[in-house]
GROMACS .gro file of C-alpha atoms in nm:
model
  454
    1MET     CA    1  24.900 -19.940  -0.125
    2ASN     CA    2  25.020 -19.761  -0.433
    3THR     CA    3  25.217 -20.041  -0.593
    4LYS     CA    4  25.323 -19.829  -0.887
    5THR     CA    5  25.533 -19.582  -0.688
    6ASN     CA    6  25.612 -19.792  -0.383
    7SER     CA    7  25.744 -20.113  -0.538
    8ALA     CA    8  26.071 -20.242  -0.679
    9VAL     CA    9  26.025 -20.084  -1.021
   10LEU     CA   10  26.400 -20.075  -1.089
   11THR     CA   11  26.470 -20.447  -1.053
   12SER     CA   12  26.350 -20.532  -1.403
   13GLY     CA   13  26.344 -20.377  -1.750
   14PRO     CA   14  26.617 -20.232  -1.974
   15ILE     CA   15  26.904 -20.101  -1.762
   16GLY     CA   16  27.034 -19.830  -1.993
   17LYS     CA   17  26.692 -19.674  -2.047
   18THR     CA   18  26.622 -19.690  -1.674
   19LEU     CA   19  26.945 -19.511  -1.583
   20VAL     CA   20  26.879 -19.236  -1.836
   21ALA     CA   21  26.528 -19.188  -1.697
   22LEU     CA   22  26.666 -19.167  -1.343
   23SER     CA   23  26.960 -18.938  -1.417
   24ALA     CA   24  26.814 -18.684  -1.660
   25PRO     CA   25  26.587 -18.513  -1.403
   26MET     CA   26  26.882 -18.483  -1.166
   27LEU     CA   27  27.044 -18.229  -1.398
   28LEU     CA   28  26.742 -18.008  -1.340
   29ALA     CA   29  26.767 -18.062  -0.965
   30ILE     CA   30  27.135 -17.966  -0.957
   31VAL     CA   31  27.068 -17.650  -1.158
   32SER     CA   32  26.789 -17.552  -0.919
   33MET     CA   33  27.020 -17.603  -0.617
   34MET     CA   34  27.269 -17.363  -0.773
   35GLY     CA   35  26.985 -17.126  -0.854
   36PHE     CA   36  26.879 -17.059  -0.492
   37ASN     CA   37  27.211 -16.897  -0.396
   38LEU     CA   38  27.256 -16.725  -0.732
   39VAL     CA   39  26.915 -16.557  -0.712
   40ASP     CA   40  26.968 -16.444  -0.352
   41THR     CA   41  27.311 -16.308  -0.443
   42PHE     CA   42  27.174 -16.121  -0.745
   43PHE     CA   43  26.907 -15.932  -0.549
   44VAL     CA   44  27.102 -15.875  -0.224
   45ALA     CA   45  27.389 -15.728  -0.429
   46LYS     CA   46  27.156 -15.439  -0.513
   47LEU     CA   47  27.140 -15.350  -0.142
   48GLY     CA   48  27.511 -15.270  -0.127
   49THR     CA   49  27.849 -15.414  -0.037
   50LEU     CA   50  27.791 -15.483   0.332
   51PRO     CA   51  27.468 -15.683   0.290
   52LEU     CA   52  27.627 -15.883   0.007
   53ALA     CA   53  27.937 -15.954   0.216
   54ALA     CA   54  27.714 -16.061   0.506
   55LEU     CA   55  27.513 -16.294   0.282
   56THR     CA   56  27.836 -16.443   0.145
   57LEU     CA   57  27.947 -16.532   0.498
   58THR     CA   58  27.621 -16.721   0.558
   59PHE     CA   59  27.689 -16.958   0.267
   60PRO     CA   60  27.947 -17.174   0.452
   61VAL     CA   61  27.692 -17.231   0.732
   62GLY     CA   62  27.435 -17.334   0.475
   63MET     CA   63  27.690 -17.567   0.313
   64VAL     CA   64  27.765 -17.737   0.647
   65VAL     CA   65  27.393 -17.788   0.712
   66ALA     CA   66  27.342 -17.916   0.357
   67THR     CA   67  27.637 -18.155   0.394
   68PHE     CA   68  27.494 -18.305   0.713
   69THR     CA   69  27.144 -18.324   0.562
   70LEU     CA   70  27.277 -18.488   0.247
   71GLY     CA   71  27.435 -18.752   0.468
   72LEU     CA   72  27.101 -18.821   0.635
   73GLY     CA   73  26.936 -18.828   0.294
   74VAL     CA   74  27.180 -19.086   0.158
   75GLY     CA   75  27.133 -19.297   0.471
   76ALA     CA   76  26.756 -19.284   0.434
   77MET     CA   77  26.770 -19.357   0.059
   78ALA     CA   78  26.998 -19.656   0.113
   79ILE     CA   79  26.779 -19.818   0.380
   80ILE     CA   80  26.451 -19.742   0.203
   81SER     CA   81  26.561 -19.844  -0.147
   82GLN     CA   82  26.691 -20.175  -0.011
   83SER     CA   83  26.357 -20.229   0.166
   84ILE     CA   84  26.176 -20.157  -0.161
   85GLY     CA   85  26.396 -20.407  -0.342
   86ALA     CA   86  26.322 -20.665  -0.072
   87LYS     CA   87  25.947 -20.580  -0.099
   88ASP     CA   88  25.929 -20.514   0.276
   89GLN     CA   89  25.638 -20.269   0.282
   90SER     CA   90  25.625 -20.223   0.660
   91SER     CA   91  25.994 -20.129   0.670
   92ILE     CA   92  25.947 -19.886   0.380
   93ARG     CA   93  25.687 -19.687   0.572
   94ARG     CA   94  25.866 -19.717   0.903
   95TYR     CA   95  26.203 -19.597   0.774
   96SER     CA   96  26.047 -19.317   0.565
   97THR     CA   97  25.850 -19.180   0.859
   98ASP     CA   98  26.136 -19.217   1.105
   99ALA     CA   99  26.378 -19.046   0.865
  100LEU     CA  100  26.155 -18.738   0.867
  101SER     CA  101  26.113 -18.740   1.246
  102LEU     CA  102  26.492 -18.769   1.287
  103THR     CA  103  26.535 -18.475   1.051
  104LEU     CA  104  26.295 -18.263   1.256
  105LEU     CA  105  26.491 -18.338   1.573
  106CYS     CA  106  26.817 -18.249   1.399
  107GLY     CA  107  26.661 -17.930   1.268
  108LEU     CA  108  26.554 -17.831   1.621
  109ALA     CA  109  26.905 -17.897   1.753
  110ILE     CA  110  27.064 -17.692   1.474
  111THR     CA  111  26.821 -17.406   1.542
  112LEU     CA  112  26.894 -17.394   1.916
  113VAL     CA  113  27.271 -17.418   1.877
  114GLY     CA  114  27.274 -17.178   1.582
  115MET     CA  115  27.071 -16.906   1.754
  116ALA     CA  116  27.300 -16.922   2.058
  117THR     CA  117  27.624 -16.897   1.860
  118ILE     CA  118  27.561 -16.641   1.584
  119GLU     CA  119  27.809 -16.376   1.704
  120PRO     CA  120  28.103 -16.601   1.801
  121LEU     CA  121  28.062 -16.824   1.494
  122PHE     CA  122  28.057 -16.542   1.243
  123ALA     CA  123  28.336 -16.360   1.423
  124VAL     CA  124  28.550 -16.669   1.361
  125LEU     CA  125  28.441 -16.663   0.995
  126GLY     CA  126  28.573 -16.308   0.969
  127ALA     CA  127  28.261 -16.093   1.006
  128THR     CA  128  28.329 -15.729   1.095
  129GLN     CA  129  28.121 -15.526   1.340
  130GLU     CA  130  27.965 -15.344   1.043
  131MET     CA  131  27.854 -15.674   0.888
  132MET     CA  132  27.718 -15.834   1.207
  133PRO     CA  133  27.377 -15.655   1.210
  134TYR     CA  134  27.305 -15.777   0.856
  135ILE     CA  135  27.413 -16.131   0.946
  136LYS     CA  136  27.182 -16.131   1.249
  137GLN     CA  137  26.888 -16.007   1.041
  138TYR     CA  138  26.936 -16.300   0.803
  139MET     CA  139  27.020 -16.575   1.054
  140TYR     CA  140  26.737 -16.484   1.296
  141ILE     CA  141  26.502 -16.601   1.019
  142PHE     CA  142  26.719 -16.872   0.864
  143TYR     CA  143  26.769 -17.072   1.186
  144PRO     CA  144  26.402 -17.081   1.301
  145GLY     CA  145  26.310 -17.191   0.948
  146MET     CA  146  26.560 -17.478   0.958
  147ALA     CA  147  26.291 -17.748   0.934
  148PHE     CA  148  26.166 -17.591   0.610
  149TYR     CA  149  26.523 -17.608   0.480
  150ILE     CA  150  26.619 -17.968   0.561
  151VAL     CA  151  26.296 -18.172   0.571
  152PRO     CA  152  26.222 -18.127   0.196
  153MET     CA  153  26.579 -18.242   0.120
  154ILE     CA  154  26.517 -18.569   0.307
  155GLY     CA  155  26.172 -18.601   0.152
  156ASN     CA  156  26.324 -18.571  -0.194
  157ASN     CA  157  26.571 -18.849  -0.116
  158ILE     CA  158  26.288 -19.072   0.003
  159MET     CA  159  26.107 -19.014  -0.327
  160ARG     CA  160  26.423 -19.096  -0.522
  161ALA     CA  161  26.449 -19.427  -0.334
  162THR     CA  162  26.133 -19.536  -0.519
  163GLY     CA  163  26.293 -19.459  -0.855
  164ASP     CA  164  26.100 -19.132  -0.896
  165THR     CA  165  26.365 -18.869  -0.965
  166LEU     CA  166  26.136 -18.642  -1.169
  167THR     CA  167  25.896 -18.535  -0.892
  168PRO     CA  168  26.164 -18.415  -0.646
  169SER     CA  169  26.344 -18.236  -0.930
  170LEU     CA  170  26.024 -18.055  -1.026
  171LEU     CA  171  25.963 -17.962  -0.663
  172MET     CA  172  26.313 -17.815  -0.639
  173ILE     CA  173  26.270 -17.618  -0.962
  174GLY     CA  174  25.936 -17.489  -0.837
  175GLY     CA  175  26.095 -17.385  -0.508
  176MET     CA  176  26.373 -17.202  -0.688
  177ALA     CA  177  26.126 -17.020  -0.915
  178LEU     CA  178  25.911 -16.922  -0.617
  179ASN     CA  179  26.217 -16.796  -0.431
  180ALA     CA  180  26.313 -16.586  -0.736
  181ALA     CA  181  25.963 -16.437  -0.743
  182LEU     CA  182  25.948 -16.366  -0.368
  183ASP     CA  183  26.299 -16.222  -0.330
  184PRO     CA  184  26.228 -15.878  -0.481
  185VAL     CA  185  25.893 -15.862  -0.300
  186PHE     CA  186  26.038 -15.907   0.047
  187ILE     CA  187  26.381 -15.750  -0.010
  188PHE     CA  188  26.264 -15.425  -0.173
  189GLY     CA  189  25.890 -15.424  -0.098
  190VAL     CA  190  25.595 -15.443  -0.336
  191GLY     CA  191  25.251 -15.294  -0.266
  192PRO     CA  192  25.145 -15.356   0.094
  193VAL     CA  193  25.454 -15.569   0.161
  194GLY     CA  194  25.735 -15.362   0.307
  195GLY     CA  195  26.095 -15.414   0.205
  196TYR     CA  196  26.299 -15.600   0.467
  197GLY     CA  197  26.641 -15.584   0.305
  198ILE     CA  198  26.863 -15.886   0.363
  199ALA     CA  199  26.606 -16.027   0.605
  200GLY     CA  200  26.366 -16.033   0.310
  201ALA     CA  201  26.595 -16.277   0.130
  202ALA     CA  202  26.572 -16.511   0.429
  203ILE     CA  203  26.192 -16.471   0.444
  204ALA     CA  204  26.161 -16.555   0.074
  205SER     CA  205  26.381 -16.863   0.113
  206VAL     CA  206  26.193 -16.991   0.419
  207LEU     CA  207  25.853 -16.938   0.255
  208SER     CA  208  25.951 -17.104  -0.073
  209ARG     CA  209  26.110 -17.398   0.106
  210GLY     CA  210  25.808 -17.421   0.338
  211ILE     CA  211  25.584 -17.468   0.036
  212MET     CA  212  25.827 -17.732  -0.091
  213LEU     CA  213  25.795 -17.908   0.246
  214VAL     CA  214  25.415 -17.918   0.225
  215ALA     CA  215  25.427 -18.041  -0.135
  216SER     CA  216  25.682 -18.315  -0.059
  217LEU     CA  217  25.483 -18.439   0.243
  218TYR     CA  218  25.170 -18.446   0.029
  219VAL     CA  219  25.342 -18.658  -0.236
  220LEU     CA  220  25.494 -18.895   0.018
  221TYR     CA  221  25.177 -18.947   0.218
  222PHE     CA  222  24.893 -18.932  -0.035
  223ARG     CA  223  25.050 -19.033  -0.366
  224GLN     CA  224  25.335 -19.265  -0.276
  225LYS     CA  225  25.182 -19.397   0.050
  226MET     CA  226  25.525 -19.404   0.217
  227LEU     CA  227  25.438 -19.249   0.555
  228THR     CA  228  25.249 -19.390   0.850
  229LYS     CA  229  25.064 -19.223   1.136
  230LEU     CA  230  25.144 -19.510   1.371
  231TRP     CA  231  25.402 -19.433   1.641
  232PRO     CA  232  25.614 -19.747   1.692
  233GLY     CA  233  25.741 -19.644   2.033
  234PHE     CA  234  26.060 -19.463   2.120
  235SER     CA  235  26.274 -19.777   2.120
  236GLU     CA  236  26.182 -19.879   1.765
  237ALA     CA  237  26.219 -19.522   1.641
  238VAL     CA  238  26.571 -19.507   1.786
  239THR     CA  239  26.652 -19.834   1.610
  240SER     CA  240  26.548 -19.677   1.278
  241TRP     CA  241  26.745 -19.361   1.352
  242LYS     CA  242  27.057 -19.563   1.429
  243ALA     CA  243  27.024 -19.752   1.101
  244ILE     CA  244  26.995 -19.427   0.905
  245LEU     CA  245  27.278 -19.256   1.095
  246SER     CA  246  27.507 -19.558   1.057
  247ILE     CA  247  27.525 -19.464   0.690
  248GLY     CA  248  27.440 -19.094   0.710
  249LEU     CA  249  27.713 -18.979   0.949
  250PRO     CA  250  28.007 -19.134   0.756
  251VAL     CA  251  27.859 -18.990   0.435
  252ALA     CA  252  27.836 -18.645   0.595
  253ILE     CA  253  28.202 -18.666   0.700
  254SER     CA  254  28.294 -18.793   0.354
  255ASN     CA  255  28.116 -18.498   0.193
  256ALA     CA  256  28.328 -18.259   0.399
  257VAL     CA  257  28.658 -18.411   0.281
  258ILE     CA  258  28.667 -18.259  -0.069
  259PRO     CA  259  28.590 -17.898   0.039
  260VAL     CA  260  28.869 -17.922   0.299
  261ALA     CA  261  29.109 -18.060   0.038
  262LEU     CA  262  29.014 -17.786  -0.208
  263GLY     CA  263  29.091 -17.529   0.060
  264ILE     CA  264  29.439 -17.677   0.102
  265LEU     CA  265  29.491 -17.688  -0.275
  266THR     CA  266  29.393 -17.322  -0.294
  267ARG     CA  267  29.661 -17.244  -0.035
  268LEU     CA  268  29.914 -17.417  -0.261
  269VAL     CA  269  29.800 -17.206  -0.556
  270ILE     CA  270  29.826 -16.882  -0.356
  271LYS     CA  271  30.207 -16.881  -0.367
  272PHE     CA  272  30.189 -16.837  -0.746
  273GLY     CA  273  30.005 -16.507  -0.711
  274PRO     CA  274  29.650 -16.365  -0.711
  275GLN     CA  275  29.598 -16.412  -1.084
  276GLN     CA  276  29.662 -16.786  -1.054
  277VAL     CA  277  29.424 -16.804  -0.757
  278ALA     CA  278  29.157 -16.624  -0.958
  279GLY     CA  279  29.220 -16.858  -1.252
  280PHE     CA  280  29.191 -17.161  -1.022
  281CYS     CA  281  28.860 -17.025  -0.892
  282VAL     CA  282  28.721 -16.963  -1.243
  283ALA     CA  283  28.835 -17.304  -1.367
  284SER     CA  284  28.678 -17.476  -1.067
  285ARG     CA  285  28.342 -17.318  -1.150
  286ILE     CA  286  28.363 -17.426  -1.515
  287GLU     CA  287  28.480 -17.773  -1.417
  288GLY     CA  288  28.189 -17.796  -1.174
  289LEU     CA  289  27.941 -17.717  -1.449
  290GLY     CA  290  28.083 -17.998  -1.662
  291PHE     CA  291  28.095 -18.237  -1.367
  292THR     CA  292  27.720 -18.198  -1.307
  293PHE     CA  293  27.667 -18.475  -1.565
  294MET     CA  294  27.862 -18.720  -1.348
  295ILE     CA  295  27.688 -18.605  -1.030
  296ALA     CA  296  27.347 -18.641  -1.196
  297LEU     CA  297  27.439 -18.991  -1.313
  298SER     CA  298  27.570 -19.104  -0.974
  299THR     CA  299  27.266 -18.962  -0.793
  300GLY     CA  300  27.025 -19.121  -1.040
  301LEU     CA  301  27.213 -19.449  -1.008
  302SER     CA  302  27.157 -19.460  -0.629
  303PRO     CA  303  26.799 -19.593  -0.618
  304PHE     CA  304  26.881 -19.840  -0.897
  305ILE     CA  305  27.171 -19.985  -0.696
  306GLY     CA  306  26.974 -19.980  -0.371
  307GLN     CA  307  26.665 -20.158  -0.504
  308ASN     CA  308  26.864 -20.423  -0.689
  309PHE     CA  309  27.085 -20.480  -0.386
  310GLY     CA  310  26.775 -20.531  -0.172
  311ALA     CA  311  26.636 -20.770  -0.436
  312LYS     CA  312  26.976 -20.950  -0.460
  313GLN     CA  313  26.992 -20.873  -0.833
  314PHE     CA  314  27.372 -20.852  -0.852
  315ASP     CA  315  27.389 -20.908  -1.227
  316ARG     CA  316  27.186 -20.589  -1.280
  317ILE     CA  317  27.414 -20.402  -1.038
  318HIS     CA  318  27.725 -20.508  -1.231
  319ARG     CA  319  27.569 -20.415  -1.568
  320GLY     CA  320  27.440 -20.085  -1.437
  321LEU     CA  321  27.781 -19.994  -1.300
  322ALA     CA  322  27.953 -20.096  -1.622
  323LEU     CA  323  27.720 -19.872  -1.827
  324SER     CA  324  27.763 -19.584  -1.582
  325LYS     CA  325  28.142 -19.609  -1.583
  326GLY     CA  326  28.144 -19.619  -1.962
  327PHE     CA  327  27.919 -19.312  -1.977
  328SER     CA  328  28.142 -19.125  -1.734
  329LEU     CA  329  28.454 -19.201  -1.936
  330GLY     CA  330  28.277 -19.094  -2.256
  331VAL     CA  331  28.160 -18.766  -2.104
  332GLY     CA  332  28.509 -18.713  -1.967
  333ILE     CA  333  28.658 -18.742  -2.316
  334VAL     CA  334  28.406 -18.493  -2.456
  335LEU     CA  335  28.472 -18.248  -2.171
  336PHE     CA  336  28.848 -18.275  -2.222
  337PHE     CA  337  28.823 -18.180  -2.588
  338LEU     CA  338  28.579 -17.897  -2.512
  339PHE     CA  339  28.803 -17.762  -2.235
  340PHE     CA  340  29.117 -17.801  -2.445
  341LEU     CA  341  28.967 -17.624  -2.746
  342PHE     CA  342  28.744 -17.365  -2.579
  343GLY     CA  343  28.880 -17.333  -2.223
  344GLN     CA  344  29.015 -16.984  -2.289
  345ASN     CA  345  28.686 -16.866  -2.441
  346ALA     CA  346  28.480 -17.014  -2.158
  347SER     CA  347  28.709 -16.858  -1.896
  348GLU     CA  348  28.679 -16.515  -2.057
  349LEU     CA  349  28.306 -16.526  -1.983
  350PHE     CA  350  28.392 -16.512  -1.611
  351THR     CA  351  28.681 -16.264  -1.611
  352LYS     CA  352  28.804 -15.963  -1.805
  353SER     CA  353  29.167 -16.044  -1.727
  354THR     CA  354  29.352 -16.222  -2.007
  355LEU     CA  355  29.606 -16.363  -1.761
  356VAL     CA  356  29.337 -16.501  -1.530
  357ALA     CA  357  29.158 -16.658  -1.827
  358ALA     CA  358  29.485 -16.813  -1.946
  359SER     CA  359  29.548 -16.961  -1.601
  360SER     CA  360  29.196 -17.102  -1.594
  361ALA     CA  361  29.238 -17.249  -1.942
  362LEU     CA  362  29.563 -17.417  -1.832
  363TYR     CA  363  29.385 -17.589  -1.544
  364LEU     CA  364  29.101 -17.703  -1.771
  365ALA     CA  365  29.342 -17.845  -2.029
  366VAL     CA  366  29.557 -18.032  -1.776
  367VAL     CA  367  29.295 -18.154  -1.528
  368GLY     CA  368  29.031 -18.204  -1.796
  369VAL     CA  369  29.204 -18.520  -1.919
  370SER     CA  370  29.123 -18.691  -1.588
  371LEU     CA  371  28.756 -18.597  -1.543
  372GLY     CA  372  28.622 -18.926  -1.680
  373LEU     CA  373  28.803 -19.126  -1.410
  374ARG     CA  374  28.709 -18.864  -1.150
  375GLY     CA  375  28.349 -18.932  -1.248
  376VAL     CA  376  28.403 -19.308  -1.210
  377HIS     CA  377  28.532 -19.242  -0.857
  378GLN     CA  378  28.211 -19.046  -0.785
  379ILE     CA  379  27.994 -19.331  -0.918
  380ILE     CA  380  28.166 -19.596  -0.705
  381TRP     CA  381  28.161 -19.366  -0.401
  382THR     CA  382  27.784 -19.323  -0.431
  383SER     CA  383  27.718 -19.692  -0.498
  384LEU     CA  384  27.911 -19.807  -0.191
  385ASN     CA  385  27.711 -19.568   0.026
  386VAL     CA  386  27.382 -19.703  -0.103
  387ILE     CA  387  27.471 -20.068  -0.036
  388GLY     CA  388  27.561 -19.983   0.322
  389ARG     CA  389  27.940 -19.952   0.293
  390PRO     CA  390  27.990 -19.581   0.379
  391TYR     CA  391  28.326 -19.636   0.545
  392ASP     CA  392  28.462 -19.780   0.219
  393SER     CA  393  28.340 -19.462   0.047
  394LEU     CA  394  28.497 -19.246   0.315
  395GLY     CA  395  28.825 -19.432   0.266
  396LEU     CA  396  28.816 -19.371  -0.109
  397GLU     CA  397  28.750 -19.000  -0.052
  398LEU     CA  398  29.032 -18.965   0.201
  399PHE     CA  399  29.263 -19.154  -0.034
  400LEU     CA  400  29.183 -18.916  -0.321
  401ALA     CA  401  29.214 -18.598  -0.116
  402PHE     CA  402  29.505 -18.657   0.121
  403ILE     CA  403  29.709 -18.942  -0.028
  404LEU     CA  404  29.683 -18.832  -0.391
  405TRP     CA  405  29.568 -18.474  -0.454
  406ILE     CA  406  29.760 -18.281  -0.192
  407PRO     CA  407  30.098 -18.464  -0.203
  408PHE     CA  408  30.097 -18.490  -0.583
  409ALA     CA  409  30.000 -18.124  -0.622
  410PHE     CA  410  30.264 -18.016  -0.369
  411PHE     CA  411  30.551 -18.206  -0.529
  412GLY     CA  412  30.427 -18.123  -0.879
  413SER     CA  413  30.437 -17.752  -0.794
  414MET     CA  414  30.793 -17.788  -0.666
  415PHE     CA  415  30.920 -17.944  -0.989
  416ALA     CA  416  30.700 -17.780  -1.256
  417GLY     CA  417  30.529 -17.480  -1.103
  418ILE     CA  418  30.157 -17.425  -1.146
  419THR     CA  419  30.145 -17.670  -1.440
  420GLY     CA  420  30.295 -17.939  -1.217
  421LEU     CA  421  30.041 -17.862  -0.946
  422TYR     CA  422  29.754 -17.915  -1.189
  423ALA     CA  423  29.922 -18.228  -1.328
  424GLY     CA  424  29.934 -18.364  -0.973
  425ILE     CA  425  29.558 -18.316  -0.938
  426ALA     CA  426  29.499 -18.488  -1.272
  427LEU     CA  427  29.722 -18.783  -1.180
  428GLY     CA  428  29.540 -18.814  -0.849
  429ASN     CA  429  29.205 -18.829  -1.028
  430CYS     CA  430  29.328 -19.106  -1.259
  431ILE     CA  431  29.473 -19.322  -0.982
  432ALA     CA  432  29.166 -19.267  -0.760
  433GLY     CA  433  28.934 -19.372  -1.042
  434ALA     CA  434  29.133 -19.691  -1.108
  435VAL     CA  435  29.145 -19.779  -0.737
  436ALA     CA  436  28.771 -19.711  -0.702
  437ILE     CA  437  28.696 -19.952  -0.988
  438PHE     CA  438  28.905 -20.224  -0.825
  439TRP     CA  439  28.769 -20.170  -0.474
  440GLY     CA  440  28.405 -20.130  -0.580
  441ASP     CA  441  28.409 -20.452  -0.783
  442ARG     CA  442  28.580 -20.633  -0.496
  443VAL     CA  443  28.327 -20.520  -0.233
  444ILE     CA  444  28.024 -20.602  -0.448
  445SER     CA  445  28.166 -20.943  -0.543
  446VAL     CA  446  28.228 -21.028  -0.176
  447LEU     CA  447  27.873 -20.926  -0.084
  448GLN     CA  448  27.740 -21.132  -0.376
  449LYS     CA  449  27.924 -21.443  -0.257
  450LYS     CA  450  27.786 -21.392   0.095
  451GLN     CA  451  27.433 -21.375  -0.045
  452ILE     CA  452  27.487 -21.695  -0.244
  453THR     CA  453  27.629 -21.892   0.050
  454SER     CA  454  27.378 -21.763   0.307
   0.00000   0.00000   0.00000
């Protein structure tokens, strides 16, 4: 067995250096995830308005699939990283293999349901009769290639469970680069390859992700020795699937909470006019770019928490969380000053309208003050998932979205207009971060006492 990549490498050594090494590659991974859709949008836009509109309508379907797959990935990472921390080699291989088989079954189910519901689903999403042929061209390739789409995502999470965040990040960057190279070939045609229009974008994505799948399976089987050819029997496989889904399904639901809440917040902004809506959209994109640091940190923190939880190294968990929370607050302060000073300039890069840029800058100045605590909330949310407490994470997410954000934004807008709405979001972030700190420390301390007394 490869003890270097398949052992509890995160349960010893300097914590700060370890977290940096885990989190830095995740920035590259996040950029590559954004890159897939951006590249497809860039090339399909050259085909005309209808193909671009059709492609835009496929994005929500991809987001739903990604949300569900991310849930499975977190469930697999949690179980596997804990097994690595406990040095249970048979469980490591069993859970890794069964996570991939579960993903294949889910991919088959999504394909069958998706192919049977293309027209009614996209009609509900607002597709016109003129757009439907383009949507069908894309989805008739996207759905059959579903395994190529979701299996590498799970494989990357399995790799991260070992503490290797660089390899999956490089695989994702390679996939994005390959997709960028193949898009013009299959969309417009090059040499003997005919142009397939919007279907070509789907072909390029499936091929590039298919190569990612082969590469990730190669790493998992040959280099990290995390897969087994032995079939344990249907009963044992189902037991593994249940363990993964017990964490994965609540995480998938939790991931859907924020997009729903953002949709409601957008409805609140609409009453202030289209320029404010556009400003809210621009500011959200800029805020998202800044927030990638917190997402990278929380994702990199996951295998560290999981392995040390499995090894019962609670002191390292507490120190790792303390460092991560301090980093998040520090980044939040930097982002606030950058947004306050340069929010208008940054917004003008996305819009030619001075009024839209001013609205965006207002959001960045008001909400920016709370991003550090919003990042702390993200860190605690991720950590609770990894230690097998996904319902606590779901509760924190529901609390942020529906107890804080929406009521505070609603009443803030009534008393102080759009500024009050944004102040409500900021206040919600601050309270949610403080509550997450309290609840996360409480849960981990209770689990620590149980370990000591057992």
